[in-house]
mmCIF file of C-alpha atoms in Angstrom:
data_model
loop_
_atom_site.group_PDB
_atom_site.id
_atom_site.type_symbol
_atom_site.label_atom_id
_atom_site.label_comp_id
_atom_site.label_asym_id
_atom_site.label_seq_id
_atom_site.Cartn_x
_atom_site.Cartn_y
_atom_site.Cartn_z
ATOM 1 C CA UNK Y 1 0.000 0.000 0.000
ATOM 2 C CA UNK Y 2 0.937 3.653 -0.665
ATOM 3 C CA UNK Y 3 2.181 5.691 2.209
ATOM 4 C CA UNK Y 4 -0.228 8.544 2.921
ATOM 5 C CA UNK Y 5 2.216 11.426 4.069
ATOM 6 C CA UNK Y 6 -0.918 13.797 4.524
ATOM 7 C CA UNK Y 7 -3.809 11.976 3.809
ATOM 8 C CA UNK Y 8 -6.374 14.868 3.738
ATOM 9 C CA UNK Y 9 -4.138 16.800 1.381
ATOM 10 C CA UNK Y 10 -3.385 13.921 -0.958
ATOM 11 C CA UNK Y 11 0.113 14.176 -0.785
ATOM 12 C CA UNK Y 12 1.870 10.207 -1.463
ATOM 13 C CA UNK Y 13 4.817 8.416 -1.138
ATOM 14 C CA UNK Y 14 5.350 5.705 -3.314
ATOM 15 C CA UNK Y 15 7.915 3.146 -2.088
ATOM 16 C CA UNK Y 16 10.662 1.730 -4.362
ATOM 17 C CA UNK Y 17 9.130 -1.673 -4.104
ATOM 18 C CA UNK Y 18 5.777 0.013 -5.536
ATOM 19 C CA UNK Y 19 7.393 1.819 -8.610
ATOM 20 C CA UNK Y 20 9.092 -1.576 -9.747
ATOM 21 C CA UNK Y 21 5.952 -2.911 -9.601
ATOM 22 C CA UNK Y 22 4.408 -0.266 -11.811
ATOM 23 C CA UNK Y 23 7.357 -0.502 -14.542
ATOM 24 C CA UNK Y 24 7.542 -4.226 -14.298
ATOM 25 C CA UNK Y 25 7.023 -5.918 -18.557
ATOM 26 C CA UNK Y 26 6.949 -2.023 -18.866
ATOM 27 C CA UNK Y 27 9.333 -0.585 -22.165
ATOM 28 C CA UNK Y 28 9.017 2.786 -23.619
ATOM 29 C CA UNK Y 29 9.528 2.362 -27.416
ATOM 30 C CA UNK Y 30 10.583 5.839 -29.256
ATOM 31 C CA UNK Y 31 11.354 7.804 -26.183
ATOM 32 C CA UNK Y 32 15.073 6.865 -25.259
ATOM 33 C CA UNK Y 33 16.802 10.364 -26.610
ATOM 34 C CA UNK Y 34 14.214 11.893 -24.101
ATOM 35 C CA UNK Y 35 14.665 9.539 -21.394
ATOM 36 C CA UNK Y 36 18.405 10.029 -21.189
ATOM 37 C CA UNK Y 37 18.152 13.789 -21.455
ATOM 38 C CA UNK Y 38 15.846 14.044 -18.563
ATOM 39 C CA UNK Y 39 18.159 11.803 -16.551
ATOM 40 C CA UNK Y 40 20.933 13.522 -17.056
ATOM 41 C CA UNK Y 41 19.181 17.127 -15.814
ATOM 42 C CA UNK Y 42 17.654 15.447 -12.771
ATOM 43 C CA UNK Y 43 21.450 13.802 -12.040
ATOM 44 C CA UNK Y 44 23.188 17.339 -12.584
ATOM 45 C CA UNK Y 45 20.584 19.006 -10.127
ATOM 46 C CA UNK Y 46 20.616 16.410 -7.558
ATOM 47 C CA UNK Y 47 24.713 16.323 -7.950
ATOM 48 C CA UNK Y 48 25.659 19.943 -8.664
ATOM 49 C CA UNK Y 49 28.318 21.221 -6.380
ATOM 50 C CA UNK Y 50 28.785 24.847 -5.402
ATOM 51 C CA UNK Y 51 30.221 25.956 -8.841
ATOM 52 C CA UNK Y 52 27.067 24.371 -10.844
ATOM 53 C CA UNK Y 53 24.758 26.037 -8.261
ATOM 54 C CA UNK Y 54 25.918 29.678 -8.627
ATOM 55 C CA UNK Y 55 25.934 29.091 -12.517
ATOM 56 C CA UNK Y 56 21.918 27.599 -12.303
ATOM 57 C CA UNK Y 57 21.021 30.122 -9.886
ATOM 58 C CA UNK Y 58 22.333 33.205 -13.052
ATOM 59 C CA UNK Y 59 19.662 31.644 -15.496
ATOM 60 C CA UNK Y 60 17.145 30.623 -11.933
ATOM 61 C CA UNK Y 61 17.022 27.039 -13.838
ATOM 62 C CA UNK Y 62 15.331 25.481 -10.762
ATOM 63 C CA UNK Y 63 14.748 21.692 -10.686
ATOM 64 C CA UNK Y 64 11.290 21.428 -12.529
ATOM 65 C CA UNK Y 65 10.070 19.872 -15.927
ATOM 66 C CA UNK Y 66 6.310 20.061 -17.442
ATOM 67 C CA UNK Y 67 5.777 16.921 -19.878
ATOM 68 C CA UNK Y 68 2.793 17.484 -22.639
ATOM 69 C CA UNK Y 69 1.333 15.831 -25.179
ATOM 70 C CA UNK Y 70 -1.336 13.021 -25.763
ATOM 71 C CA UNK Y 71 -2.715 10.690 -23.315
ATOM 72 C CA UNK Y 72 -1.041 6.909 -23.540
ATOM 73 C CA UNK Y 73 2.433 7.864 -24.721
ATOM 74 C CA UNK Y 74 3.975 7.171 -21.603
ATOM 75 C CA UNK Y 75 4.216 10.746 -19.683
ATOM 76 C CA UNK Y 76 3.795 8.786 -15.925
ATOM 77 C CA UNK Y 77 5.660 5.383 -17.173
ATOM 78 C CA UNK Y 78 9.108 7.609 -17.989
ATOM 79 C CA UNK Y 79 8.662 9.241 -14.485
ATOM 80 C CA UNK Y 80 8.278 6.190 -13.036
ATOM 81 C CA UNK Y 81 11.546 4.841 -15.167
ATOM 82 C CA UNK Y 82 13.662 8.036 -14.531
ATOM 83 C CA UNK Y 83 12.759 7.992 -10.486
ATOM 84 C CA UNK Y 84 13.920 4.437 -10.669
ATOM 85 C CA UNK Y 85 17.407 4.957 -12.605
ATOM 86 C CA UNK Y 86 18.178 7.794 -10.220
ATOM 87 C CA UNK Y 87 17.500 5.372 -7.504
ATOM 88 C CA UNK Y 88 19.603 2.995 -8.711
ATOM 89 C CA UNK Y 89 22.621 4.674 -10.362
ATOM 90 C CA UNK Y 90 22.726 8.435 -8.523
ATOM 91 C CA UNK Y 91 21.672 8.248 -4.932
ATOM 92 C CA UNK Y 92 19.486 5.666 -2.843
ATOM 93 C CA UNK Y 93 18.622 8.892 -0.551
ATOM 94 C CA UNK Y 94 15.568 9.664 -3.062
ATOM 95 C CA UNK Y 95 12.028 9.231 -2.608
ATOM 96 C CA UNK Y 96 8.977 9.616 -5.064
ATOM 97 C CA UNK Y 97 5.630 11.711 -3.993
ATOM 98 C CA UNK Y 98 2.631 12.683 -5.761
ATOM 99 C CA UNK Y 99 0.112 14.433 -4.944
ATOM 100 C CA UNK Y 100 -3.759 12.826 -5.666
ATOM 101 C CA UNK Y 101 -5.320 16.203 -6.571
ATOM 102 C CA UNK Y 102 -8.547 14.843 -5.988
ATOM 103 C CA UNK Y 103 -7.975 14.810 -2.486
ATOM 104 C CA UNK Y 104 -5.749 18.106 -2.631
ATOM 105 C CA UNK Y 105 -8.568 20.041 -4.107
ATOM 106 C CA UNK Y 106 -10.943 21.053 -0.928
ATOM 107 C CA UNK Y 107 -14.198 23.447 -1.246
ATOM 108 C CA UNK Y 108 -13.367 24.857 2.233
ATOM 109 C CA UNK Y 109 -12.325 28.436 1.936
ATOM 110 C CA UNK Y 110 -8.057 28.511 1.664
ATOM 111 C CA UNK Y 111 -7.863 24.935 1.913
ATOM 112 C CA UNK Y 112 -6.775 23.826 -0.902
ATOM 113 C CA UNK Y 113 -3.993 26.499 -0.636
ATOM 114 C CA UNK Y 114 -3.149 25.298 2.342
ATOM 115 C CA UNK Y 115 -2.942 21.269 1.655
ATOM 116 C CA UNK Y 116 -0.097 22.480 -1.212
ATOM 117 C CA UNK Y 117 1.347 24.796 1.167
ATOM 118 C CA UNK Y 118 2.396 22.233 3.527
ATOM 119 C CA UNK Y 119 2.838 19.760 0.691
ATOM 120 C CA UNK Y 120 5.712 21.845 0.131
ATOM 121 C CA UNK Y 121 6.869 22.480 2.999
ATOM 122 C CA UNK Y 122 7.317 18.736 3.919
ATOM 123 C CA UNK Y 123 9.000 18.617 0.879
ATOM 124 C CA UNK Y 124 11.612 20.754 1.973
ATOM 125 C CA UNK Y 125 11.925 19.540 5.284
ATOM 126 C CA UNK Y 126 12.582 15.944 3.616
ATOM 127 C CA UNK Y 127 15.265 17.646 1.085
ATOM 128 C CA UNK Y 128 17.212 19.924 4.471
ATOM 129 C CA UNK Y 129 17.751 16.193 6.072
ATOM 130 C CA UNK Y 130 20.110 15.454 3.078
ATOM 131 C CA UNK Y 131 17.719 13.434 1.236
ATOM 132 C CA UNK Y 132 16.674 14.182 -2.320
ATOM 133 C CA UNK Y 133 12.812 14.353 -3.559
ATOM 134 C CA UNK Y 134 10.886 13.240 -7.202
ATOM 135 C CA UNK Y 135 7.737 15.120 -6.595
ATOM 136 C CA UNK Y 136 5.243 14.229 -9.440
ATOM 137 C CA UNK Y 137 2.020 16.851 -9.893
ATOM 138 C CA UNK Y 138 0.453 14.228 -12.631
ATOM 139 C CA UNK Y 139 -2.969 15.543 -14.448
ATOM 140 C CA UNK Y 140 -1.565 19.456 -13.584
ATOM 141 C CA UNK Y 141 -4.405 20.903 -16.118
ATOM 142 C CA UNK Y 142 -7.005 19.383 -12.677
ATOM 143 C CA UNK Y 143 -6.082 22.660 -10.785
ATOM 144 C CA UNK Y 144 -4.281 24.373 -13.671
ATOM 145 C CA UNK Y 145 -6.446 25.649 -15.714
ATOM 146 C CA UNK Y 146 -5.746 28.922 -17.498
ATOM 147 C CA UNK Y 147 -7.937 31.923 -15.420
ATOM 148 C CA UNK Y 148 -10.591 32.702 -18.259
ATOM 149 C CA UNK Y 149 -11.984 29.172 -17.527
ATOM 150 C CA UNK Y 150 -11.362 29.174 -13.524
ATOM 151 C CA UNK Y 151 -13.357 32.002 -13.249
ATOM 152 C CA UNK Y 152 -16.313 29.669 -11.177
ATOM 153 C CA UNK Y 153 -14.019 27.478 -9.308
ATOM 154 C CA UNK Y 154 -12.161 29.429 -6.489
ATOM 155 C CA UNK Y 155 -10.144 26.602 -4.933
ATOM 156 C CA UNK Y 156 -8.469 25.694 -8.011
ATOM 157 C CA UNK Y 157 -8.029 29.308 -9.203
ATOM 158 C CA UNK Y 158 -6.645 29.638 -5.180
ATOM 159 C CA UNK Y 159 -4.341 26.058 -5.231
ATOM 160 C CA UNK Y 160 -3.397 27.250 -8.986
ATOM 161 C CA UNK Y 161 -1.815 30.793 -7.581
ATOM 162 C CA UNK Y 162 -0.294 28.730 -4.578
ATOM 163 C CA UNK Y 163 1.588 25.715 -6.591
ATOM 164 C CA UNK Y 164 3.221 29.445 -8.557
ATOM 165 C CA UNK Y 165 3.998 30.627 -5.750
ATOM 166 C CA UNK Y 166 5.947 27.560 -4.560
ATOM 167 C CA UNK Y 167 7.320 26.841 -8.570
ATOM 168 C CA UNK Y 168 9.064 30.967 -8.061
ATOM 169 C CA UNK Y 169 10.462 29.390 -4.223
ATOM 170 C CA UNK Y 170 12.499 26.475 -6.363
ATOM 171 C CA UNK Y 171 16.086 28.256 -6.705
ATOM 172 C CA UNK Y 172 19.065 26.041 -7.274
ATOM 173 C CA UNK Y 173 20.742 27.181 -4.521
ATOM 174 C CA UNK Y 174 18.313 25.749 -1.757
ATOM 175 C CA UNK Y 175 16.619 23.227 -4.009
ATOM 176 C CA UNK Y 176 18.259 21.541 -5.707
ATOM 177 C CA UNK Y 177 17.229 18.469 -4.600
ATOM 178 C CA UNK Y 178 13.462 18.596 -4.966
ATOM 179 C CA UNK Y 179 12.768 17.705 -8.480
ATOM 180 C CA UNK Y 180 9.196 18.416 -9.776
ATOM 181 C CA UNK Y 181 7.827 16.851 -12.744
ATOM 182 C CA UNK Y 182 4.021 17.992 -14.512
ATOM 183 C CA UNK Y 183 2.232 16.204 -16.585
ATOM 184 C CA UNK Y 184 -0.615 16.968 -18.871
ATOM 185 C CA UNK Y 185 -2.820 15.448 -21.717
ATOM 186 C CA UNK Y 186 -4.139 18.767 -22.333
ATOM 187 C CA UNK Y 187 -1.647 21.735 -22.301
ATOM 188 C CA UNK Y 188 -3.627 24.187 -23.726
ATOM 189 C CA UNK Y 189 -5.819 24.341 -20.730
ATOM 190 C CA UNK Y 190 -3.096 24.958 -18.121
ATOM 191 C CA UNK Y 191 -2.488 28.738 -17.632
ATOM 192 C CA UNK Y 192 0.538 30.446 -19.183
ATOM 193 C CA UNK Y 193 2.030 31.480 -16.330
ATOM 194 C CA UNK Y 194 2.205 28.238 -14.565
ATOM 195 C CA UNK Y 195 3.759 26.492 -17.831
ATOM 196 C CA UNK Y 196 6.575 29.185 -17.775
ATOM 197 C CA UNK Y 197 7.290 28.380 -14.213
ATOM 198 C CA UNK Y 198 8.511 24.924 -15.203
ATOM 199 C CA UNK Y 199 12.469 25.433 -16.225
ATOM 200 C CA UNK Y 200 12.077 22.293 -19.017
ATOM 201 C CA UNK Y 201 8.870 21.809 -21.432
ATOM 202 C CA UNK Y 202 9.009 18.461 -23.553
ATOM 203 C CA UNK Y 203 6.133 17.364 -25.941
ATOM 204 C CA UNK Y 204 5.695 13.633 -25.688
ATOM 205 C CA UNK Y 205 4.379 12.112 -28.494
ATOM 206 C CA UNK Y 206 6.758 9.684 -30.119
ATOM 207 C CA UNK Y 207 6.122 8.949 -33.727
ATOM 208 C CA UNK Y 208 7.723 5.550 -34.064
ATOM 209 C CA UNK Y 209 10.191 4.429 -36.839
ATOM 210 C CA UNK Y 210 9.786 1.549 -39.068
ATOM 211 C CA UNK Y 211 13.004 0.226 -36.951
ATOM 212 C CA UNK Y 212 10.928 1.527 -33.368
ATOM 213 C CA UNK Y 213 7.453 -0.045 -34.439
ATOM 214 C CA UNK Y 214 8.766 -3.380 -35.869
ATOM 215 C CA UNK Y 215 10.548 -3.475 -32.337
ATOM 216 C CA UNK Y 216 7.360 -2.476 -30.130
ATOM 217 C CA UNK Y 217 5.388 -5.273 -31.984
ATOM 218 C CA UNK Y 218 8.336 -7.524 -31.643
ATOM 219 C CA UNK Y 219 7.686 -7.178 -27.789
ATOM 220 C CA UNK Y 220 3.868 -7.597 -27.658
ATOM 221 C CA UNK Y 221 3.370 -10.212 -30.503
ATOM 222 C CA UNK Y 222 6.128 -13.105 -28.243
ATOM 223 C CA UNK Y 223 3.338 -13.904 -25.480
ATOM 224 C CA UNK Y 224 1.064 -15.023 -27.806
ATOM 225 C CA UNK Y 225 3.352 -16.190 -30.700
ATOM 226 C CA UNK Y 226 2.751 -14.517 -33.775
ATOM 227 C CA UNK Y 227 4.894 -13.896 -36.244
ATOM 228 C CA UNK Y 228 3.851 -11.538 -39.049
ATOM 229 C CA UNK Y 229 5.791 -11.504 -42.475
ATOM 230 C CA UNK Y 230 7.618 -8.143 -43.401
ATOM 231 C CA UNK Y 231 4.434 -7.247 -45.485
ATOM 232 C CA UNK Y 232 2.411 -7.344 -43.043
ATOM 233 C CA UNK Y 233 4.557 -5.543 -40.978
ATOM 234 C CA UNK Y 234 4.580 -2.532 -43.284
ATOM 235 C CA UNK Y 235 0.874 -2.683 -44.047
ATOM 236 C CA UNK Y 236 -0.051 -2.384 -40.129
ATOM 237 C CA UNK Y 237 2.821 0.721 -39.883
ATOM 238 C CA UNK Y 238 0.533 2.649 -42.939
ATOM 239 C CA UNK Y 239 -2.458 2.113 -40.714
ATOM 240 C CA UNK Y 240 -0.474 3.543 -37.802
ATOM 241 C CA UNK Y 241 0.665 6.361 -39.368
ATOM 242 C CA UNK Y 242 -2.715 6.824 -40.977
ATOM 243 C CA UNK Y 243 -4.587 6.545 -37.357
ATOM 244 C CA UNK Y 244 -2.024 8.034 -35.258
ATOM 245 C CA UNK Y 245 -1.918 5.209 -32.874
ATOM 246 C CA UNK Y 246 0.017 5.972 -29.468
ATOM 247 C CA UNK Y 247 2.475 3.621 -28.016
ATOM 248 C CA UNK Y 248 -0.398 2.882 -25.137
ATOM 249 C CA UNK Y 249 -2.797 2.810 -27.706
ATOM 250 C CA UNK Y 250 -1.038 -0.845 -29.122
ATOM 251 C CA UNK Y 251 -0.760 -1.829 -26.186
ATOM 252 C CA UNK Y 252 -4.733 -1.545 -25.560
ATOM 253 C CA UNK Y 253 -5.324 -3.290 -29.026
ATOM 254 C CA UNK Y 254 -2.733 -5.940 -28.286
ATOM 255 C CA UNK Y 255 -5.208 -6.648 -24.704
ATOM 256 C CA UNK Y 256 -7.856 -7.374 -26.719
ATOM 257 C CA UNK Y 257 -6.566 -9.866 -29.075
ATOM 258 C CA UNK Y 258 -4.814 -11.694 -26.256
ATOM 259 C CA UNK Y 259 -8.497 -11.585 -24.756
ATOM 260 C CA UNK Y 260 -10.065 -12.631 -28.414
ATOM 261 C CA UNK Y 261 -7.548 -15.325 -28.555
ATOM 262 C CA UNK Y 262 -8.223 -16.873 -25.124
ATOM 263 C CA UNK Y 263 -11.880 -16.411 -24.921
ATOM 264 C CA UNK Y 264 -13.655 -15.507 -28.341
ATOM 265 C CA UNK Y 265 -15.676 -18.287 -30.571
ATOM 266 C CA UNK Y 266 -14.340 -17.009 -33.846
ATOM 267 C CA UNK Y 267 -12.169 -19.063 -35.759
ATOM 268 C CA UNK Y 268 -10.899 -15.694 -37.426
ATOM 269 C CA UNK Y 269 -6.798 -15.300 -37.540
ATOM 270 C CA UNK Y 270 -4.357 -13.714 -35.444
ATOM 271 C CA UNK Y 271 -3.264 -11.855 -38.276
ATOM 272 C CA UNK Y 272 -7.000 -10.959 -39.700
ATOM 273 C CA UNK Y 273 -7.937 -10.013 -36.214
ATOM 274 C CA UNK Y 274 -5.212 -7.500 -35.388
ATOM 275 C CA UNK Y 275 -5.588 -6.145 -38.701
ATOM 276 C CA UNK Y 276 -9.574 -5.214 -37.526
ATOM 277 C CA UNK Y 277 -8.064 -3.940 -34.740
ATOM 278 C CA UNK Y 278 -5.407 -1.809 -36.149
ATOM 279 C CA UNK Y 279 -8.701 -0.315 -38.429
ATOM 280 C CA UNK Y 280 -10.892 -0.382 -35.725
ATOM 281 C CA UNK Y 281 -9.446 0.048 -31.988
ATOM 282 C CA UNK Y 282 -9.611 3.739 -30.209
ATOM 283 C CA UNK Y 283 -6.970 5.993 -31.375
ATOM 284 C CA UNK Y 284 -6.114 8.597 -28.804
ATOM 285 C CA UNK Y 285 -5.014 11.680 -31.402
ATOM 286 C CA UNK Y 286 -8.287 11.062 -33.386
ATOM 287 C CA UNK Y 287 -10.678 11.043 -30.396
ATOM 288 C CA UNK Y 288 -8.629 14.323 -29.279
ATOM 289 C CA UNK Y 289 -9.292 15.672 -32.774
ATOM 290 C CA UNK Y 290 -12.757 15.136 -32.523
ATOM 291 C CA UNK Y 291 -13.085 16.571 -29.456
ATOM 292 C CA UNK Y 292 -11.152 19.900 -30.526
ATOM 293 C CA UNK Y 293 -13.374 20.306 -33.066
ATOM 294 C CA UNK Y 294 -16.871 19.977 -31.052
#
């Protein structure tokens, strides 16, 4: 079970134990130039000495990174992955939080302002013992949203000013070891000035290769044994490319042909049946297409 640091505030910590768990069979496919980069700027923070600190603090490049872009493409799986790397290769002295906003987010006057107040400040408490932090504010656009549209909801338009308020605190100097990553599926709802506050902003939304995809179906197709022919292979990658299937998309479709193949009466092919899938499964960028335009 999680460890509720504050329950009423929804602030968690998820143990080591618990990530594995999460990123267990797990593999990101397209998103390894990313992966390294971000690992690399959460090592240097974490690691800088006095010299890297005063030359952070010039450009106030404080510890933060906002990742965008369509649902399923693995926004909260490379957190996971890059919490667990640091873990293992930088410093065992790290721990990973979240915060559950629906529990942050409280109609009593202030409240909610408060709950990410001393969210915070625990934080930093943690981080002064020596210990480093991988805070993750997953679904940010919850309490993010940009002021024209949060004119009716007061304790997000409250928690909103108050999580911008503790972004400007973030200076290399002092914290340097509380890394916090955002997430959203829907960027252009979060308000400007909370995007700017984030020192790193990375679109994810992989486009996969020829060389990536063949991989990625490599991986799903060996539990259940199929082998499709090079043609085949290219036909499915034009209806990817045509449908603007995401990574966790596949993944989805590849759940229910196992499911098909374990439970369904139809004597219809592996390969026949992934091919109605690949035509017919949900697509995440063309449902978020549709919805843009309604």
């Amino acid at each position: 079970m999680s460890s509720i640091v504050q329950g009423a505030s929804g602030f968690l910590q998820l143990t080591h134990a618990e990530i594995k768990r999460k990123i267990a069979h797990q593999k990101l496919f397209g998103l390894d130039e990313l992966q390294r980069y971000l690992f690399r700027f959460c090592k240097t923070m974490v690691t800088a000495d006095d010299s890297l600190l005063s030359q952070l603090s010039i450009y106030n490049l404080a510890p933060s990174a906002l990742l965008y872009g369509p649902p399923n493409t693995g926004k909260t799986t490379l957190c996971y992955l890059l919490f667990d790397q640091l873990k293992q290769e930088v410093t065992n002295e790290i721990n990973f939080y979240t915060v559950d906003v629906g529990r942050m987010l409280d109609p009593a006057l202030g409240q909610s302002s408060r709950n990410l107040e001393q969210i915070f400040q625990d934080l930093q408490k943690i981080c002064s013992n020596g210990s480093s932090v991988f805070l993750l504010l997953d679904e940010l656009d919850a309490f993010c949203m940009s002021r024209s549209r949060a004119q009716e909801h007061d304790a997000v338009r409250r928690a909103m000013t108050t999580l911008m308020l503790e972004l400007d605190k973030l200076q290399p100097s002092t914290s340097n070891h509380l890394l916090v990553f955002g997430i959203t599926n829907v960027p252009n709802l979060v308000d400007t000035a909370v995007v700017r506050r984030f020192s790193l902003k990375h679109f994810v939304d992989p486009t996969l290769s020829r060389d990536d995809f063949k991989a990625y179906l490599s991986y799903l197709n060996q539990p259940i044994k199929h082998n499709p022919t090079e043609e085949d292979l290219d036909q499915i990658y034009d209806i990817y490319k045509r449908r603007g299937f995401t990574a966790g998309d596949i993944k989805a479709l590849y759940r229910v042909l196992l499911i098909d193949i374990r439970c369904a009466d139809s004597n219809t092919s592996v390969k026949q049946r992934l091919f109605e899938l690949f035509e017919k499964e949900f697509s995440s960028r063309e449902h978020l297409a549709r919805t843009y335009k309604e």
